[in-house]
Amino acid sequence: MSSLLVDNIGELVTNVAGSGVGAPLGIRRRAAVLVEDGEVAWVGPAADAPAADRRIDAAGAAVLPGFVDSHAHLVFAGDRAAEFAARMAGEPYTGGGIRTTVGATRAASDGELRATVRRLRAEALRQGTTTIEIKSGYGLTVADEARSLRIAAEFSAETTFLGAHVVPAEYAARPDDYVSLVCGPMLAAAAPHARWIDVFCERGAFDADHARAILACGQALGLGVRVHANQLGPGPGVQLGVDLGAASVDHCTHLTDADVDALASTRFDCMCADGGHTTTVATLLPGAEFSTRSPYPDARRLLDAGVTVALATDCNPGSSYTSSMPFCIALAVREMRMTPAEAVWAATAGGARALRRDDIGVLRPGARADLIILDAPSHLHLAYRPGVPLVRQVLHNGVPR
Ligand SMILES: [Zn+2]
């Protein structure tokens, strides 16, 4: 069993509440982390660090859990740069461009799709993302959704069936038939490769009745629930997600007081290692508002109400073509009135909660050894120095990348 000591850490963000300062980050100063067999084996003062086979000198820098990006659409072909340019020239975002990517994705080979996922997965890892959820949703046929998830599963254990992304053009006149296809043969083909089911519950996509029917079918096959909710306007998505015990409702840009109350009241018993409860997380995706020039979600309102907030990229070729969690942290701090500590927590532990995981987004004995060493003395620099590549080194499953 080989061991690795990350030593001489100036600021260690553990996300273990009560174990340090700067709640909820659980910050330790002058710390070290011992890694064995891909897991964190020990965390403590650098002066007490045990011997190890190998050593990485953090040279006084900040060390954080790897980012957990709980919302990304990586299986696609083509890009929509022209659509972005048109939006920046004043055209509104409606979500309709998804069908452009559907056409390109259906026409692509497995090898082309796999190469895109591999490239984006590597791009995210370089920027500190050690867990990334990957959705289908640009195939929208039984065969194309199944192959999208098969390819996604080669790169992540967190795969999500999003057959209900939009109603494809060939079903435009008969959306009920498309819902039957999604709930029947498409779900049956997708479920073996998916952990989650998701629906784009939005005007122009799927209404509450359709969304509820689709999510219930997925739940019956053992898939966990996530919802694209309340992005483009007020709607039923958030409360539907809460009703169904969703792990996360994502976007949450247009919320009523009742939506916020519903999220704040979610409490489900769980067997979490931290002894805590689990909730329906509000996952905010500020890259989408940035790239569609839309008003940002009100993170402050959610946090003040006691809602658990996560940050994710929504990486996709239409509305948010970024894989950068540090960029999302900077946006959340500057544009959504989150403190740097809240944003860093939301991008690590928050993302883990949104995936109902307690072995990532945290640095404690037994957790996965996913951590990042910054080219900076503090987590504050992630928002303070926007756009600067501050991730010096990534350990993924204990392996330096
Ligand atoms: Zn999305």
mmCIF file of C-alpha atoms and ligand atoms in Angstrom:
data_model
loop_
_atom_site.group_PDB
_atom_site.id
_atom_site.type_symbol
_atom_site.label_atom_id
_atom_site.label_comp_id
_atom_site.label_asym_id
_atom_site.label_seq_id
_atom_site.Cartn_x
_atom_site.Cartn_y
_atom_site.Cartn_z
ATOM 1 C CA MET A 1 0.000 0.000 0.000
ATOM 2 C CA SER A 2 1.670 3.220 -1.100
ATOM 3 C CA SER A 3 1.035 6.437 0.758
ATOM 4 C CA LEU A 4 1.281 10.065 -0.264
ATOM 5 C CA LEU A 5 1.535 13.036 2.051
ATOM 6 C CA VAL A 6 0.378 16.468 0.903
ATOM 7 C CA ASP A 7 2.405 18.571 3.284
ATOM 8 C CA ASN A 8 2.975 22.194 4.186
ATOM 9 C CA ILE A 9 -0.593 23.290 3.393
ATOM 10 C CA GLY A 10 -1.112 26.934 4.353
ATOM 11 C CA GLU A 11 -4.926 26.770 4.329
ATOM 12 C CA LEU A 12 -6.803 23.482 4.164
ATOM 13 C CA VAL A 13 -10.512 23.634 3.328
ATOM 14 C CA THR A 14 -12.009 20.430 4.788
ATOM 15 C CA ASN A 15 -15.751 21.214 4.645
ATOM 16 C CA VAL A 16 -15.962 19.347 7.936
ATOM 17 C CA ALA A 17 -18.142 21.609 10.042
ATOM 18 C CA GLY A 18 -16.807 22.294 13.504
ATOM 19 C CA SER A 19 -13.306 21.055 12.727
ATOM 20 C CA GLY A 20 -11.708 24.420 12.085
ATOM 21 C CA VAL A 21 -12.514 28.030 11.400
ATOM 22 C CA GLY A 22 -14.373 29.796 8.607
ATOM 23 C CA ALA A 23 -17.586 27.762 8.899
ATOM 24 C CA PRO A 24 -18.870 26.035 6.822
ATOM 25 C CA LEU A 25 -15.440 25.432 5.260
ATOM 26 C CA GLY A 26 -13.785 23.896 8.346
ATOM 27 C CA ILE A 27 -10.450 25.585 7.583
ATOM 28 C CA ARG A 28 -7.228 24.289 9.135
ATOM 29 C CA ARG A 29 -3.941 26.210 8.972
ATOM 30 C CA ARG A 30 -0.481 24.668 8.540
ATOM 31 C CA ALA A 31 -2.017 21.275 7.804
ATOM 32 C CA ALA A 32 -1.198 18.051 6.003
ATOM 33 C CA VAL A 33 -3.275 15.305 4.369
ATOM 34 C CA LEU A 34 -2.215 11.655 4.123
ATOM 35 C CA VAL A 35 -3.575 9.678 1.161
ATOM 36 C CA GLU A 36 -3.653 5.883 0.978
ATOM 37 C CA ASP A 37 -5.366 3.691 -1.611
ATOM 38 C CA GLY A 38 -7.197 6.607 -3.174
ATOM 39 C CA GLU A 39 -8.695 7.731 0.106
ATOM 40 C CA VAL A 40 -7.892 10.349 2.697
ATOM 41 C CA ALA A 41 -6.279 8.429 5.566
ATOM 42 C CA TRP A 42 -5.398 11.254 7.918
ATOM 43 C CA VAL A 43 -5.842 15.034 8.254
ATOM 44 C CA GLY A 44 -4.010 17.089 10.852
ATOM 45 C CA PRO A 45 -1.330 19.639 11.721
ATOM 46 C CA ALA A 46 1.688 19.516 9.428
ATOM 47 C CA ALA A 47 3.913 19.261 12.515
ATOM 48 C CA ASP A 48 2.292 15.904 13.382
ATOM 49 C CA ALA A 49 2.265 14.471 9.862
ATOM 50 C CA PRO A 50 3.012 10.759 9.646
ATOM 51 C CA ALA A 51 5.700 9.349 7.365
ATOM 52 C CA ALA A 52 4.713 8.487 3.805
ATOM 53 C CA ASP A 53 6.243 6.886 0.721
ATOM 54 C CA ARG A 54 5.916 10.077 -1.284
ATOM 55 C CA ARG A 55 5.414 13.723 -0.454
ATOM 56 C CA ILE A 56 3.974 16.740 -2.267
ATOM 57 C CA ASP A 57 5.049 20.093 -0.813
ATOM 58 C CA ALA A 58 2.119 22.503 -1.074
ATOM 59 C CA ALA A 59 4.548 25.318 -0.187
ATOM 60 C CA GLY A 60 2.055 27.167 1.975
ATOM 61 C CA ALA A 61 -0.704 27.191 -0.648
ATOM 62 C CA ALA A 62 -4.420 26.549 -0.172
ATOM 63 C CA VAL A 63 -5.759 23.018 -0.632
ATOM 64 C CA LEU A 64 -9.452 22.314 -1.242
ATOM 65 C CA PRO A 65 -11.642 19.326 -2.010
ATOM 66 C CA GLY A 66 -11.935 18.852 -5.766
ATOM 67 C CA PHE A 67 -14.902 20.625 -7.300
ATOM 68 C CA VAL A 68 -18.100 18.627 -7.724
ATOM 69 C CA ASP A 69 -19.870 19.746 -10.902
ATOM 70 C CA SER A 70 -23.327 18.236 -10.477
ATOM 71 C CA HIS A 71 -24.850 19.512 -13.730
ATOM 72 C CA ALA A 72 -23.261 19.147 -17.168
ATOM 73 C CA HIS A 73 -24.333 18.150 -20.666
ATOM 74 C CA LEU A 74 -21.178 16.794 -22.278
ATOM 75 C CA VAL A 75 -22.480 14.317 -24.862
ATOM 76 C CA PHE A 76 -23.096 16.368 -27.984
ATOM 77 C CA ALA A 77 -21.691 17.303 -31.366
ATOM 78 C CA GLY A 78 -21.137 20.682 -32.968
ATOM 79 C CA ASP A 79 -21.183 24.064 -31.294
ATOM 80 C CA ARG A 80 -23.536 27.043 -31.288
ATOM 81 C CA ALA A 81 -21.120 29.947 -31.294
ATOM 82 C CA ALA A 82 -23.209 31.742 -33.931
ATOM 83 C CA GLU A 83 -26.282 31.516 -31.717
ATOM 84 C CA PHE A 84 -24.248 32.983 -28.843
ATOM 85 C CA ALA A 85 -23.143 35.859 -31.069
ATOM 86 C CA ALA A 86 -26.752 36.507 -32.095
ATOM 87 C CA ARG A 87 -27.815 36.585 -28.437
ATOM 88 C CA MET A 88 -25.065 39.021 -27.588
ATOM 89 C CA ALA A 89 -26.350 41.139 -30.472
ATOM 90 C CA GLY A 90 -29.749 41.301 -28.788
ATOM 91 C CA GLU A 91 -31.746 38.188 -29.653
ATOM 92 C CA PRO A 92 -33.461 36.553 -26.633
ATOM 93 C CA TYR A 93 -32.687 33.004 -25.407
ATOM 94 C CA THR A 94 -35.618 30.607 -25.743
ATOM 95 C CA GLY A 95 -34.053 27.157 -25.450
ATOM 96 C CA GLY A 96 -35.067 26.350 -29.027
ATOM 97 C CA GLY A 97 -31.480 25.915 -30.197
ATOM 98 C CA ILE A 98 -31.327 22.566 -28.392
ATOM 99 C CA ARG A 99 -32.816 21.005 -31.531
ATOM 100 C CA THR A 100 -29.793 22.196 -33.549
ATOM 101 C CA THR A 101 -27.503 20.185 -31.287
ATOM 102 C CA VAL A 102 -29.871 17.199 -31.427
ATOM 103 C CA GLY A 103 -29.444 17.063 -35.212
ATOM 104 C CA ALA A 104 -25.657 17.237 -34.991
ATOM 105 C CA THR A 105 -25.512 14.663 -32.201
ATOM 106 C CA ARG A 106 -27.638 12.118 -34.046
ATOM 107 C CA ALA A 107 -25.381 12.488 -37.083
ATOM 108 C CA ALA A 108 -22.156 12.022 -35.100
ATOM 109 C CA SER A 109 -20.283 8.746 -34.684
ATOM 110 C CA ASP A 110 -19.707 7.151 -31.291
ATOM 111 C CA GLY A 111 -16.056 8.063 -31.646
ATOM 112 C CA GLU A 112 -16.816 11.738 -32.213
ATOM 113 C CA LEU A 113 -19.115 11.898 -29.184
ATOM 114 C CA ARG A 114 -16.602 10.039 -27.017
ATOM 115 C CA ALA A 115 -13.810 12.410 -28.082
ATOM 116 C CA THR A 116 -15.896 15.439 -27.077
ATOM 117 C CA VAL A 117 -16.703 14.009 -23.652
ATOM 118 C CA ARG A 118 -13.046 13.078 -23.131
ATOM 119 C CA ARG A 119 -11.872 16.559 -24.106
ATOM 120 C CA LEU A 120 -14.358 18.350 -21.851
ATOM 121 C CA ARG A 121 -13.775 15.923 -18.964
ATOM 122 C CA ALA A 122 -10.031 16.619 -19.203
ATOM 123 C CA GLU A 123 -10.625 20.361 -19.495
ATOM 124 C CA ALA A 124 -12.743 20.290 -16.311
ATOM 125 C CA LEU A 125 -10.198 18.179 -14.437
ATOM 126 C CA ARG A 126 -7.422 20.652 -15.224
ATOM 127 C CA GLN A 127 -9.584 23.321 -13.593
ATOM 128 C CA GLY A 128 -10.078 21.248 -10.461
ATOM 129 C CA THR A 129 -13.285 19.327 -11.144
ATOM 130 C CA THR A 130 -12.852 15.792 -9.811
ATOM 131 C CA THR A 131 -16.508 14.711 -10.092
ATOM 132 C CA ILE A 132 -18.743 15.681 -13.001
ATOM 133 C CA GLU A 133 -22.316 14.625 -13.642
ATOM 134 C CA ILE A 134 -23.050 13.949 -17.311
ATOM 135 C CA LYS A 135 -26.526 14.075 -18.860
ATOM 136 C CA SER A 136 -27.875 12.652 -22.084
ATOM 137 C CA GLY A 137 -30.535 14.690 -23.840
ATOM 138 C CA TYR A 138 -29.226 15.480 -27.318
ATOM 139 C CA GLY A 139 -30.146 12.113 -28.827
ATOM 140 C CA LEU A 140 -33.891 11.950 -28.141
ATOM 141 C CA THR A 141 -34.314 8.587 -29.857
ATOM 142 C CA VAL A 142 -34.141 5.265 -28.025
ATOM 143 C CA ALA A 143 -30.832 4.360 -29.658
ATOM 144 C CA ASP A 144 -29.254 7.827 -29.379
ATOM 145 C CA GLU A 145 -30.180 8.304 -25.722
ATOM 146 C CA ALA A 146 -28.880 4.830 -24.844
ATOM 147 C CA ARG A 147 -25.563 5.396 -26.619
ATOM 148 C CA SER A 148 -25.176 8.868 -25.085
ATOM 149 C CA LEU A 149 -25.455 7.336 -21.619
ATOM 150 C CA ARG A 150 -23.217 4.394 -22.484
ATOM 151 C CA ILE A 151 -20.515 6.873 -23.515
ATOM 152 C CA ALA A 152 -21.169 9.127 -20.482
ATOM 153 C CA ALA A 153 -20.777 6.135 -18.165
ATOM 154 C CA GLU A 154 -17.248 5.587 -19.507
ATOM 155 C CA PHE A 155 -16.298 8.898 -17.888
ATOM 156 C CA SER A 156 -18.498 9.277 -14.795
ATOM 157 C CA ALA A 157 -20.540 7.247 -12.341
ATOM 158 C CA GLU A 158 -22.945 10.194 -12.154
ATOM 159 C CA THR A 159 -24.956 9.800 -15.338
ATOM 160 C CA THR A 160 -28.400 11.247 -15.929
ATOM 161 C CA PHE A 161 -31.088 10.282 -18.420
ATOM 162 C CA LEU A 162 -32.517 13.481 -19.925
ATOM 163 C CA GLY A 163 -34.681 12.094 -22.725
ATOM 164 C CA ALA A 164 -37.145 14.806 -21.684
ATOM 165 C CA HIS A 165 -34.861 17.683 -22.664
ATOM 166 C CA VAL A 166 -37.143 18.991 -25.431
ATOM 167 C CA VAL A 167 -39.804 17.361 -27.593
ATOM 168 C CA PRO A 168 -37.914 16.548 -30.804
ATOM 169 C CA ALA A 169 -39.178 18.068 -34.039
ATOM 170 C CA GLU A 170 -40.669 14.802 -35.323
ATOM 171 C CA TYR A 171 -42.969 14.678 -32.265
ATOM 172 C CA ALA A 172 -43.836 18.397 -32.195
ATOM 173 C CA ALA A 173 -47.478 17.774 -33.089
ATOM 174 C CA ARG A 174 -47.925 14.875 -30.641
ATOM 175 C CA PRO A 175 -46.024 15.492 -27.400
ATOM 176 C CA ASP A 176 -48.085 12.873 -25.510
ATOM 177 C CA ASP A 177 -46.647 10.221 -27.802
ATOM 178 C CA TYR A 178 -43.131 11.442 -27.075
ATOM 179 C CA VAL A 179 -43.762 11.230 -23.324
ATOM 180 C CA SER A 180 -44.916 7.628 -23.814
ATOM 181 C CA LEU A 181 -41.725 6.880 -25.740
ATOM 182 C CA VAL A 182 -39.577 8.431 -22.998
ATOM 183 C CA CYS A 183 -41.374 6.516 -20.218
ATOM 184 C CA GLY A 184 -41.361 3.254 -22.147
ATOM 185 C CA PRO A 185 -38.670 1.992 -24.506
ATOM 186 C CA MET A 186 -36.315 4.979 -24.135
ATOM 187 C CA LEU A 187 -36.172 4.736 -20.346
ATOM 188 C CA ALA A 188 -35.793 0.962 -20.522
ATOM 189 C CA ALA A 189 -32.781 1.342 -22.821
ATOM 190 C CA ALA A 190 -31.282 4.221 -20.826
ATOM 191 C CA ALA A 191 -31.777 3.070 -17.240
ATOM 192 C CA PRO A 192 -28.989 0.451 -17.161
ATOM 193 C CA HIS A 193 -26.478 3.239 -17.860
ATOM 194 C CA ALA A 194 -27.985 5.964 -15.656
ATOM 195 C CA ARG A 195 -28.093 6.796 -11.960
ATOM 196 C CA TRP A 196 -30.479 9.737 -12.335
ATOM 197 C CA ILE A 197 -33.449 10.954 -14.353
ATOM 198 C CA ASP A 198 -33.980 14.619 -15.185
ATOM 199 C CA VAL A 199 -36.664 16.641 -17.001
ATOM 200 C CA PHE A 200 -36.559 20.136 -18.512
ATOM 201 C CA CYS A 201 -39.750 21.391 -16.860
ATOM 202 C CA GLU A 202 -40.311 24.701 -18.615
ATOM 203 C CA ARG A 203 -42.744 26.414 -20.933
ATOM 204 C CA GLY A 204 -41.851 25.176 -24.419
ATOM 205 C CA ALA A 205 -40.420 21.936 -23.007
ATOM 206 C CA PHE A 206 -42.371 19.715 -20.556
ATOM 207 C CA ASP A 207 -45.293 20.823 -18.361
ATOM 208 C CA ALA A 208 -45.851 19.653 -14.789
ATOM 209 C CA ASP A 209 -48.047 16.672 -15.705
ATOM 210 C CA HIS A 210 -45.636 15.359 -18.313
ATOM 211 C CA ALA A 211 -42.629 15.990 -16.086
ATOM 212 C CA ARG A 212 -44.237 14.230 -13.114
ATOM 213 C CA ALA A 213 -45.172 11.214 -15.231
ATOM 214 C CA ILE A 214 -41.652 10.881 -16.651
ATOM 215 C CA LEU A 215 -39.885 11.311 -13.311
ATOM 216 C CA ALA A 216 -42.211 8.796 -11.639
ATOM 217 C CA CYS A 217 -41.375 6.214 -14.322
ATOM 218 C CA GLY A 218 -37.673 6.747 -13.652
ATOM 219 C CA GLN A 219 -38.155 6.465 -9.903
ATOM 220 C CA ALA A 220 -39.997 3.177 -10.398
ATOM 221 C CA LEU A 221 -36.828 1.831 -12.049
ATOM 222 C CA GLY A 222 -34.653 3.052 -9.176
ATOM 223 C CA LEU A 223 -33.323 6.269 -10.694
ATOM 224 C CA GLY A 224 -32.886 9.335 -8.496
ATOM 225 C CA VAL A 225 -34.676 12.527 -9.480
ATOM 226 C CA ARG A 226 -33.291 15.894 -10.609
ATOM 227 C CA VAL A 227 -35.243 18.664 -12.359
ATOM 228 C CA HIS A 228 -34.372 21.588 -14.645
ATOM 229 C CA ALA A 229 -36.695 24.048 -12.945
ATOM 230 C CA ASN A 230 -37.736 27.694 -13.063
ATOM 231 C CA GLN A 231 -34.985 28.821 -15.430
ATOM 232 C CA LEU A 232 -36.800 30.938 -17.988
ATOM 233 C CA GLY A 233 -39.744 31.993 -15.850
ATOM 234 C CA PRO A 234 -41.826 31.033 -12.814
ATOM 235 C CA GLY A 235 -43.184 27.512 -13.058
ATOM 236 C CA PRO A 236 -44.043 24.271 -11.317
ATOM 237 C CA GLY A 237 -40.612 22.617 -11.524
ATOM 238 C CA VAL A 238 -39.238 23.438 -8.084
ATOM 239 C CA GLN A 239 -42.333 22.297 -6.195
ATOM 240 C CA LEU A 240 -42.612 19.202 -8.367
ATOM 241 C CA GLY A 241 -39.028 18.316 -7.495
ATOM 242 C CA VAL A 242 -39.665 18.837 -3.795
ATOM 243 C CA ASP A 243 -42.829 16.682 -3.991
ATOM 244 C CA LEU A 244 -40.869 13.840 -5.564
ATOM 245 C CA GLY A 245 -37.935 14.062 -3.136
ATOM 246 C CA ALA A 246 -35.531 15.210 -5.856
ATOM 247 C CA ALA A 247 -31.862 15.350 -4.931
ATOM 248 C CA SER A 248 -31.677 18.709 -6.690
ATOM 249 C CA VAL A 249 -33.705 21.276 -8.566
ATOM 250 C CA ASP A 250 -31.463 23.139 -10.973
ATOM 251 C CA HIS A 251 -31.416 26.747 -12.235
ATOM 252 C CA CYS A 252 -33.967 28.221 -9.727
ATOM 253 C CA THR A 253 -33.734 31.608 -11.411
ATOM 254 C CA HIS A 254 -37.402 32.610 -11.040
ATOM 255 C CA LEU A 255 -38.737 31.605 -7.619
ATOM 256 C CA THR A 256 -41.870 32.552 -5.701
ATOM 257 C CA ASP A 257 -41.918 32.743 -1.910
ATOM 258 C CA ALA A 258 -43.769 29.400 -1.962
ATOM 259 C CA ASP A 259 -40.915 27.842 -3.958
ATOM 260 C CA VAL A 260 -38.336 29.078 -1.456
ATOM 261 C CA ASP A 261 -40.459 27.879 1.475
ATOM 262 C CA ALA A 262 -40.875 24.471 -0.152
ATOM 263 C CA LEU A 263 -37.116 24.114 -0.614
ATOM 264 C CA ALA A 264 -36.376 25.331 2.905
ATOM 265 C CA SER A 265 -38.768 22.774 4.382
ATOM 266 C CA THR A 266 -37.250 19.730 2.698
ATOM 267 C CA ARG A 267 -35.827 17.247 5.157
ATOM 268 C CA PHE A 268 -35.411 13.579 4.402
ATOM 269 C CA ASP A 269 -33.813 11.049 6.705
ATOM 270 C CA CYS A 270 -30.587 9.655 5.373
ATOM 271 C CA MET A 271 -27.682 7.500 6.463
ATOM 272 C CA CYS A 272 -25.118 10.205 5.755
ATOM 273 C CA ALA A 273 -21.710 9.702 7.330
ATOM 274 C CA ASP A 274 -21.929 13.171 8.838
ATOM 275 C CA GLY A 275 -25.120 12.138 10.617
ATOM 276 C CA GLY A 276 -27.016 14.881 8.875
ATOM 277 C CA HIS A 277 -30.203 14.984 6.920
ATOM 278 C CA THR A 278 -30.475 15.336 3.211
ATOM 279 C CA THR A 279 -32.558 17.864 1.362
ATOM 280 C CA THR A 280 -33.572 18.952 -2.070
ATOM 281 C CA VAL A 281 -30.629 21.115 -3.064
ATOM 282 C CA ALA A 282 -31.059 24.272 -5.144
ATOM 283 C CA THR A 283 -28.318 24.040 -7.776
ATOM 284 C CA LEU A 284 -27.540 27.422 -9.286
ATOM 285 C CA LEU A 285 -25.942 27.617 -12.735
ATOM 286 C CA PRO A 286 -24.671 31.178 -13.190
ATOM 287 C CA GLY A 287 -22.833 30.292 -16.390
ATOM 288 C CA ALA A 288 -26.254 30.033 -18.037
ATOM 289 C CA GLU A 289 -27.307 33.516 -16.951
ATOM 290 C CA PHE A 290 -23.916 34.867 -18.008
ATOM 291 C CA SER A 291 -24.122 33.265 -21.450
ATOM 292 C CA THR A 292 -27.739 34.206 -22.065
ATOM 293 C CA ARG A 293 -27.357 37.683 -20.540
ATOM 294 C CA SER A 294 -30.180 36.969 -18.102
ATOM 295 C CA PRO A 295 -30.783 38.048 -14.491
ATOM 296 C CA TYR A 296 -28.979 35.809 -11.998
ATOM 297 C CA PRO A 297 -30.806 33.673 -9.418
ATOM 298 C CA ASP A 298 -31.118 35.209 -5.960
ATOM 299 C CA ALA A 299 -28.720 33.030 -4.015
ATOM 300 C CA ARG A 300 -28.863 35.301 -0.972
ATOM 301 C CA ARG A 301 -32.609 34.757 -0.613
ATOM 302 C CA LEU A 302 -32.156 30.970 -0.728
ATOM 303 C CA LEU A 303 -29.245 30.916 1.714
ATOM 304 C CA ASP A 304 -31.002 33.227 4.152
ATOM 305 C CA ALA A 305 -34.028 30.905 4.063
ATOM 306 C CA GLY A 306 -31.808 27.938 4.990
ATOM 307 C CA VAL A 307 -31.859 26.229 1.585
ATOM 308 C CA THR A 308 -28.841 24.092 0.661
ATOM 309 C CA VAL A 309 -27.234 25.690 -2.411
ATOM 310 C CA ALA A 310 -24.892 24.085 -4.927
ATOM 311 C CA LEU A 311 -23.055 25.659 -7.861
ATOM 312 C CA ALA A 312 -22.504 23.858 -11.165
ATOM 313 C CA THR A 313 -21.470 24.782 -14.694
ATOM 314 C CA ASP A 314 -24.394 23.525 -16.834
ATOM 315 C CA CYS A 315 -21.665 22.962 -19.424
ATOM 316 C CA ASN A 316 -23.461 22.630 -22.776
ATOM 317 C CA PRO A 317 -22.925 24.068 -26.260
ATOM 318 C CA GLY A 318 -25.978 26.339 -26.205
ATOM 319 C CA SER A 319 -26.587 28.261 -23.014
ATOM 320 C CA SER A 320 -23.390 27.810 -20.958
ATOM 321 C CA TYR A 321 -20.309 26.547 -22.731
ATOM 322 C CA THR A 322 -17.953 26.667 -19.772
ATOM 323 C CA SER A 323 -16.426 23.798 -17.792
ATOM 324 C CA SER A 324 -14.919 26.142 -15.212
ATOM 325 C CA MET A 325 -16.110 25.864 -11.623
ATOM 326 C CA PRO A 326 -13.778 28.721 -10.561
ATOM 327 C CA PHE A 327 -15.580 30.943 -13.092
ATOM 328 C CA CYS A 328 -18.935 29.957 -11.547
ATOM 329 C CA ILE A 329 -17.578 30.728 -8.061
ATOM 330 C CA ALA A 330 -16.478 34.168 -9.209
ATOM 331 C CA LEU A 331 -19.886 34.864 -10.786
ATOM 332 C CA ALA A 332 -21.704 33.660 -7.658
ATOM 333 C CA VAL A 333 -19.685 35.996 -5.454
ATOM 334 C CA ARG A 334 -19.774 39.025 -7.732
ATOM 335 C CA GLU A 335 -23.274 38.711 -9.177
ATOM 336 C CA MET A 336 -25.271 36.616 -6.687
ATOM 337 C CA ARG A 337 -24.084 38.043 -3.372
ATOM 338 C CA MET A 338 -22.662 34.761 -2.103
ATOM 339 C CA THR A 339 -19.646 35.096 0.170
ATOM 340 C CA PRO A 340 -16.481 33.430 -1.145
ATOM 341 C CA ALA A 341 -16.830 30.784 1.591
ATOM 342 C CA GLU A 342 -20.443 30.057 0.623
ATOM 343 C CA ALA A 343 -19.527 29.805 -3.047
ATOM 344 C CA VAL A 344 -16.569 27.482 -2.458
ATOM 345 C CA TRP A 345 -18.715 25.275 -0.205
ATOM 346 C CA ALA A 346 -21.498 25.228 -2.822
ATOM 347 C CA ALA A 347 -19.017 24.190 -5.545
ATOM 348 C CA THR A 348 -17.640 21.311 -3.459
ATOM 349 C CA ALA A 349 -19.789 20.023 -0.574
ATOM 350 C CA GLY A 350 -22.945 21.520 -2.110
ATOM 351 C CA GLY A 351 -22.390 19.636 -5.355
ATOM 352 C CA ALA A 352 -21.803 16.450 -3.383
ATOM 353 C CA ARG A 353 -25.136 16.915 -1.594
ATOM 354 C CA ALA A 354 -26.829 17.522 -4.932
ATOM 355 C CA LEU A 355 -25.536 14.082 -5.944
ATOM 356 C CA ARG A 356 -26.378 12.552 -2.542
ATOM 357 C CA ARG A 357 -22.730 11.718 -1.985
ATOM 358 C CA ASP A 358 -20.875 11.995 1.319
ATOM 359 C CA ASP A 359 -17.513 10.651 0.125
ATOM 360 C CA ILE A 360 -16.640 13.650 -2.064
ATOM 361 C CA GLY A 361 -16.607 17.437 -1.600
ATOM 362 C CA VAL A 362 -15.057 16.904 1.826
ATOM 363 C CA LEU A 363 -11.572 16.104 3.159
ATOM 364 C CA ARG A 364 -11.826 13.761 6.148
ATOM 365 C CA PRO A 365 -10.530 10.231 6.757
ATOM 366 C CA GLY A 366 -12.429 7.832 4.516
ATOM 367 C CA ALA A 367 -13.337 10.409 1.883
ATOM 368 C CA ARG A 368 -12.093 10.014 -1.674
ATOM 369 C CA ALA A 369 -8.696 11.636 -2.099
ATOM 370 C CA ASP A 370 -9.936 14.235 -4.580
ATOM 371 C CA LEU A 371 -8.215 17.518 -3.845
ATOM 372 C CA ILE A 372 -6.740 20.544 -5.525
ATOM 373 C CA ILE A 373 -3.680 22.598 -4.696
ATOM 374 C CA LEU A 374 -4.057 26.260 -5.643
ATOM 375 C CA ASP A 375 -1.447 28.689 -6.850
ATOM 376 C CA ALA A 376 -2.728 30.934 -4.076
ATOM 377 C CA PRO A 377 -2.653 31.124 -0.283
ATOM 378 C CA SER A 378 -6.436 31.127 0.216
ATOM 379 C CA HIS A 379 -9.739 29.961 -1.275
ATOM 380 C CA LEU A 380 -10.635 33.678 -1.450
ATOM 381 C CA HIS A 381 -8.448 34.000 -4.524
ATOM 382 C CA LEU A 382 -10.875 31.891 -6.587
ATOM 383 C CA ALA A 383 -13.258 34.874 -6.631
ATOM 384 C CA TYR A 384 -10.683 37.594 -6.022
ATOM 385 C CA ARG A 385 -8.646 36.646 -9.124
ATOM 386 C CA PRO A 386 -11.319 35.785 -11.704
ATOM 387 C CA GLY A 387 -10.246 34.201 -14.941
ATOM 388 C CA VAL A 388 -6.798 33.276 -13.643
ATOM 389 C CA PRO A 389 -5.857 29.573 -13.787
ATOM 390 C CA LEU A 390 -5.209 29.062 -10.076
ATOM 391 C CA VAL A 391 -5.393 25.272 -9.888
ATOM 392 C CA ARG A 392 -1.746 24.183 -9.683
ATOM 393 C CA GLN A 393 -2.265 20.451 -9.161
ATOM 394 C CA VAL A 394 -5.166 18.016 -8.930
ATOM 395 C CA LEU A 395 -5.259 14.704 -7.077
ATOM 396 C CA HIS A 396 -8.031 12.471 -8.391
ATOM 397 C CA ASN A 397 -8.624 9.273 -6.417
ATOM 398 C CA GLY A 398 -5.289 10.008 -4.809
ATOM 399 C CA VAL A 399 -3.443 10.119 -8.131
ATOM 400 C CA PRO A 400 -1.628 13.356 -9.058
ATOM 401 C CA ARG A 401 -2.764 14.691 -12.455
HETATM 402 ZN ZN ZN B 1 -28.877 21.833 -17.931
#
